[in-house]
Amino acid sequence: MNMGSTVVRFLSIATLFTISLLLCNANLSAPCKQNERQALLKFKHDLEDPFNQLSSWAGEGDCCNWTGVVCNNLTGHVREFHLAEMSFSGKINPSLLNLTHLSYLDLSINNFQGMQIPSFLGSLKSLRYLNLSDSMFVGLIPHQLGNLTSLQVLDLSGDLEVESLEWISGLSQLQHLDMSGANLSKASDWLRVTNTLPSLVESFHMSACGLYHIPGGIANMTNLKFLNLRYNSISSTIPKWLYRLRHLQSLILSYNYFHGEISSSLGNLTSLCKLTTLHMSRNNLNGQLTDKLDHFEKLRHLDLSYNSISGPLPPSFGNLSCLETLSISGNILTGVVSQLHFTNLRRLVEFYASGNSLTLETTPHWLPPFQLTDLVLNDWHLEPSELPMWLQSQTQLRVLSMPNTRISGTIPTWLWNFSSQLEYIDLSENKLYGEVPHIFLNSQSSEILMGSNQFNGSLPLVSSTVWTLDLSNSSFSGTLFHFFCNNKSEPKALSILHLGNNLLSGKIPDCFRNWKNLETLNLESNNLIGNIPRSLGYLLSLKSLHLRNNHLHGELPPYLKKCTYLTILDLSYNKFLGKIPMWIGSSLSHLRVLSLRSNQFHGHIPYKLCDLTSLQILDLAHNNLSGRMPRCLYNFTAMTRFDFGSAFYNNVSSDGYIIENANVVTKGREVKYGRLLLGMVISLDLSDNIISGEIPKELTSLIYLQSVNLSYNLLSGRIPPKIGDMRWLESLDLSMNQLCGQIAPSMSRLTFLSALNLSYNNLTGEIPKSTQLQSFDQSSFIGNKLCGPPLEVNCSNTNGTVPPVADQKHGGSDLLEDGWFYLSLGLGFLFGFWSVLGSLLLNLPWSIVFSRFQNSIVKKLCGVIVEHF
Ligand SMILES: *[C@@H]1O[C@H](CO)[C@@H](O)[C@H](O)[C@H]1NC(C)=O
Ligand SMILES: *[C@@H]1O[C@H](CO)[C@@H](O)[C@H](O)[C@H]1NC(C)=O
Ligand SMILES: *[C@@H]1O[C@H](CO)[C@@H](O)[C@H](O)[C@H]1NC(C)=O
Ligand SMILES: *[C@@H]1O[C@H](CO)[C@@H](O)[C@H](O)[C@H]1NC(C)=O
Ligand SMILES: *[C@@H]1O[C@H](CO)[C@@H](O)[C@H](O)[C@H]1NC(C)=O
Ligand SMILES: *[C@@H]1O[C@H](CO)[C@@H](O)[C@H](O)[C@H]1NC(C)=O
Ligand SMILES: *[C@@H]1O[C@H](CO)[C@@H](O)[C@H](O)[C@H]1NC(C)=O
Ligand SMILES: *[C@@H]1O[C@H](CO)[C@@H](O)[C@H](O)[C@H]1NC(C)=O
Ligand SMILES: *[C@@H]1O[C@H](CO)[C@@H](O)[C@H](O)[C@H]1NC(C)=O
Ligand SMILES: *[C@@H]1O[C@H](CO)[C@@H](O)[C@H](O)[C@H]1NC(C)=O
Ligand SMILES: CC(=O)N[C@H]1CO[C@H](CO)[C@@H](O)[C@@H]1O
């Protein structure tokens, strides 16, 4: 055998070996282990899997091929679990422990509602990645997790409790930690413990953890790139050591109480030369912006909104040439912003700057260097005060918000051309006039808010994708015919339509067949005539119908009963007649506001109306209703307990624009309640009819009524003795009836009462003594046979039948009218309010709540809070 053949033979053997090895590797990727398969099956058995996502987990096939399972292809051991967003609930079986090589476990975004994180997870020694975020786990984080010494990524964001963080010091390999949402307020050791975190950490998220201090241990995380402490209660200046974290790329400190001068804070941050994202919104930073800004060359996202930053916007902003999003809304900036400020902002796409006192001065032929998608300039002063011509160059615009900017002029025809993909345009509260050109947009859905201007001419046609349209409070005239009846065949997306307070005339056209998405239809305060058209019965989604203050007439048509989701029906101030139909009670069971005020209805109040258990505002005043008040009033259960869970949020459009309101007459004045407040007003008005008989004692079970008006009727008998149970009453008018007997002594318990009228009845005896009743004017009692203060008639015969009542601390309140009224409803009520608000905020996707400033649901909710608290 010569050398050559040996070599050849050796080579061919080697080749064969290599080939077979390759084949083995490729094809004989080891099947999964029998005991691991059993473990997987046990794991599956204990899970609830509503969408059968684990259907592949069955049979004798290779379990490495099962959904979400990744094996090591050499050993066949299960290595990774990718089970995010599977809607799982149920239990987690400890059989997982038999997967001894598991290094990656992702169970995020599932639904383990109410379950604690199982402590045995701490025995999965090989884990390097553990993600349980948003899986609805609750309770304590088990300290056993500290045994996961190889763990590099730990994401527990959710709603967890922490008593001690000692265990975290076991995680010596940790690079990424997210405990957002965990309640750390009980973990007294967290400040110390964060000091023990390894310097490996690159990413540290503790938003909404109830922190009062900034964890000093962060100073030693010299590799930190992402720091997120949003939504805590940290009250300090920005600590100096922060400026030493040279690798920091993203710093999010929004929603805290950081204070200090913005200029030195920002100036010193320039040492962070890799910084691309800086969010400091909703803190207490003050002072003026300075020119140091231009050191942030790399900055891409800057959010300084809702602080107390004053002074002008320095021109050096223009040097932040990488800036993509800039938010300075809600400060007290003043002065002029000119096109110079934008010279180098070539990459700017989102600019939010509402709520300052800024003036924008641009020349009509300016060609901006940027292409914006979002431009929010609410409340600015535009110079010249017209819609800027340069907007035409912004062909990517999605959001254009310029309400209350004092702009005048007409809507140019180019508005819809240059930006036909607009999704949101708000030009309301300006001085725009003239005709509005037809609105043809290409975007999937869009909201057009142009109310409170001085437009005239006929209504524009709108493309079928428009979702919200507000053209209220202008001078549009002509009929509604072309608006509703053009292009009949095409289904329309329109869901919220507000055309109230215009000069529209003619009939409401019978063309609603293709408007099936309408949820809010507001045509109030126009000059409309005729009947309610039959095709309104096609609006099966309709939730609120406002037709008040027109010249509509006829009987209420039965086809309205198909609109079973109606919550607000306001037909007041028209000429409707006939009887109040029974079907209102039996079909419109969601009604919360029913106003038939000032029409010509006659006959009895149908007892079927008592089926409306959700009713909060019932106004039948100024009609010709006769007969007795129904005794079944107690069935209006919304007036007997707090039930605002579903307040009036159903009329929220995609971006949260809420056009909803109702009018309530109380204390002799008409008050408009909008948005959230509406859900909290409870009122009954049957005044100015010919209702006779006694006031049913059942009325007093409606203990949350704030306003009751039964005046100008033929009511007789006594005031119900338990009227004092209606302890939230602020306004009570029983005047101009034939009530007799004494004033119920319990009435002196009505401590919130601020308007009372019992005049012109046949009441006798002494006015019960309490500072409350005595504080009213004599006119509240005249026209009776009453005696005692505040009347000047002495009760000669002080029989003592009216026991004096201890003085009350509270005077009457005027809250019902001025929007602060719900403060009068006490802490319990406030709690209810906040839990509604809170759950609303929480139920919105976080991404919507926190990342999109133009999101007006948040804007408006915050507006309500700011306005009213
Ligand atoms: C893996 O699963 C897919 C479908 O889920 C199937 O088509 C394929 O045959 C399976 N392969 C093995 C080796 O079981
Ligand atoms: C295992 O298989 C995957 C593809 O299924 C491949 O990307 C990976 O390189 C393989 N690993 C080994 C060690 O063979
Ligand atoms: C692990 O597997 C073994 C053998 O199949 C079994 O006896 C044991 O019960 C399993 N452990 C768990 C926790 O399921
Ligand atoms: C954890 O899972 C969530 C949702 O699947 C994901 O958004 C997040 O980035 C993951 N966390 C980490 C650190 O990978
Ligand atoms: C886990 O850690 C605890 C201390 O936190 C220790 O007592 C226990 O022995 C550890 N368990 C395992 C299995 O290592
Ligand atoms: C940072 O680490 C050093 C030593 O490693 C230690 O002395 C110091 O206390 C740590 N600083 C903080 C704020 O934890
Ligand atoms: C910024 O640095 C200057 C001097 O370098 C210092 O006086 C000032 O206090 C620092 N500001 C903050 C907020 O740390
Ligand atoms: C009270 O309302 C319910 C539900 O609408 C209805 O079924 C019932 O008949 C009503 N009771 C009275 C006494 O009107
Ligand atoms: C007033 O009450 C007295 C008896 O208390 C009765 O005689 C008289 O008719 C009543 N007047 C009216 C107008 O109802
Ligand atoms: C005083 O009140 C009592 C009980 O209400 C009554 O019986 C009596 O007649 C009254 N006396 C006079 C003088 O009105
Ligand atoms: C996964 C893999 O590489 N499969 C291979 C197994 O071997 C056959 C031929 O024997 C190939 O066709 C497959 O692609």
JSON list of C-alpha atoms and ligand atoms in Angstrom, two decimals, residues 237-240 243 259-261 264-269 292, ligand 7:
[
{"chain": "A", "resi": 237, "resn": "THR", "atom": "CA", "xyz": [-33.64, 67.95, 40.83]},
{"chain": "A", "resi": 238, "resn": "ILE", "atom": "CA", "xyz": [-32.02, 65.84, 38.18]},
{"chain": "A", "resi": 239, "resn": "PRO", "atom": "CA", "xyz": [-29.18, 64.12, 40.07]},
{"chain": "A", "resi": 240, "resn": "LYS", "atom": "CA", "xyz": [-25.68, 65.04, 38.99]},
{"chain": "A", "resi": 243, "resn": "TYR", "atom": "CA", "xyz": [-24.78, 63.15, 33.62]},
{"chain": "A", "resi": 259, "resn": "HIS", "atom": "CA", "xyz": [-37.92, 70.41, 39.42]},
{"chain": "A", "resi": 260, "resn": "GLY", "atom": "CA", "xyz": [-35.26, 72.94, 38.78]},
{"chain": "A", "resi": 261, "resn": "GLU", "atom": "CA", "xyz": [-34.17, 75.20, 36.01]},
{"chain": "A", "resi": 264, "resn": "SER", "atom": "CA", "xyz": [-29.08, 73.91, 33.73]},
{"chain": "A", "resi": 265, "resn": "SER", "atom": "CA", "xyz": [-30.81, 70.53, 33.62]},
{"chain": "A", "resi": 266, "resn": "LEU", "atom": "CA", "xyz": [-30.67, 70.41, 29.87]},
{"chain": "A", "resi": 267, "resn": "GLY", "atom": "CA", "xyz": [-27.30, 72.05, 29.67]},
{"chain": "A", "resi": 268, "resn": "ASN", "atom": "CA", "xyz": [-25.68, 69.41, 31.83]},
{"chain": "A", "resi": 269, "resn": "LEU", "atom": "CA", "xyz": [-27.39, 66.62, 29.97]},
{"chain": "A", "resi": 292, "resn": "LYS", "atom": "CA", "xyz": [-27.16, 75.20, 25.05]},
{"chain": "B", "resi": 7, "resn": "LIG", "atom": "C1", "xyz": [-25.13, 71.84, 35.95]},
{"chain": "B", "resi": 7, "resn": "LIG", "atom": "O1", "xyz": [-23.76, 72.11, 35.99]},
{"chain": "B", "resi": 7, "resn": "LIG", "atom": "C2", "xyz": [-23.46, 73.33, 36.62]},
{"chain": "B", "resi": 7, "resn": "LIG", "atom": "C3", "xyz": [-21.97, 73.53, 36.56]},
{"chain": "B", "resi": 7, "resn": "LIG", "atom": "O2", "xyz": [-21.38, 72.56, 35.79]},
{"chain": "B", "resi": 7, "resn": "LIG", "atom": "C4", "xyz": [-23.91, 73.30, 38.07]},
{"chain": "B", "resi": 7, "resn": "LIG", "atom": "O3", "xyz": [-23.66, 74.53, 38.69]},
{"chain": "B", "resi": 7, "resn": "LIG", "atom": "C5", "xyz": [-25.40, 73.02, 38.11]},
{"chain": "B", "resi": 7, "resn": "LIG", "atom": "O4", "xyz": [-25.83, 72.86, 39.44]},
{"chain": "B", "resi": 7, "resn": "LIG", "atom": "C6", "xyz": [-25.70, 71.76, 37.34]},
{"chain": "B", "resi": 7, "resn": "LIG", "atom": "N1", "xyz": [-27.14, 71.60, 37.27]},
{"chain": "B", "resi": 7, "resn": "LIG", "atom": "C7", "xyz": [-27.72, 70.52, 37.72]},
{"chain": "B", "resi": 7, "resn": "LIG", "atom": "C8", "xyz": [-29.21, 70.50, 37.60]},
{"chain": "B", "resi": 7, "resn": "LIG", "atom": "O5", "xyz": [-27.15, 69.58, 38.20]}
]
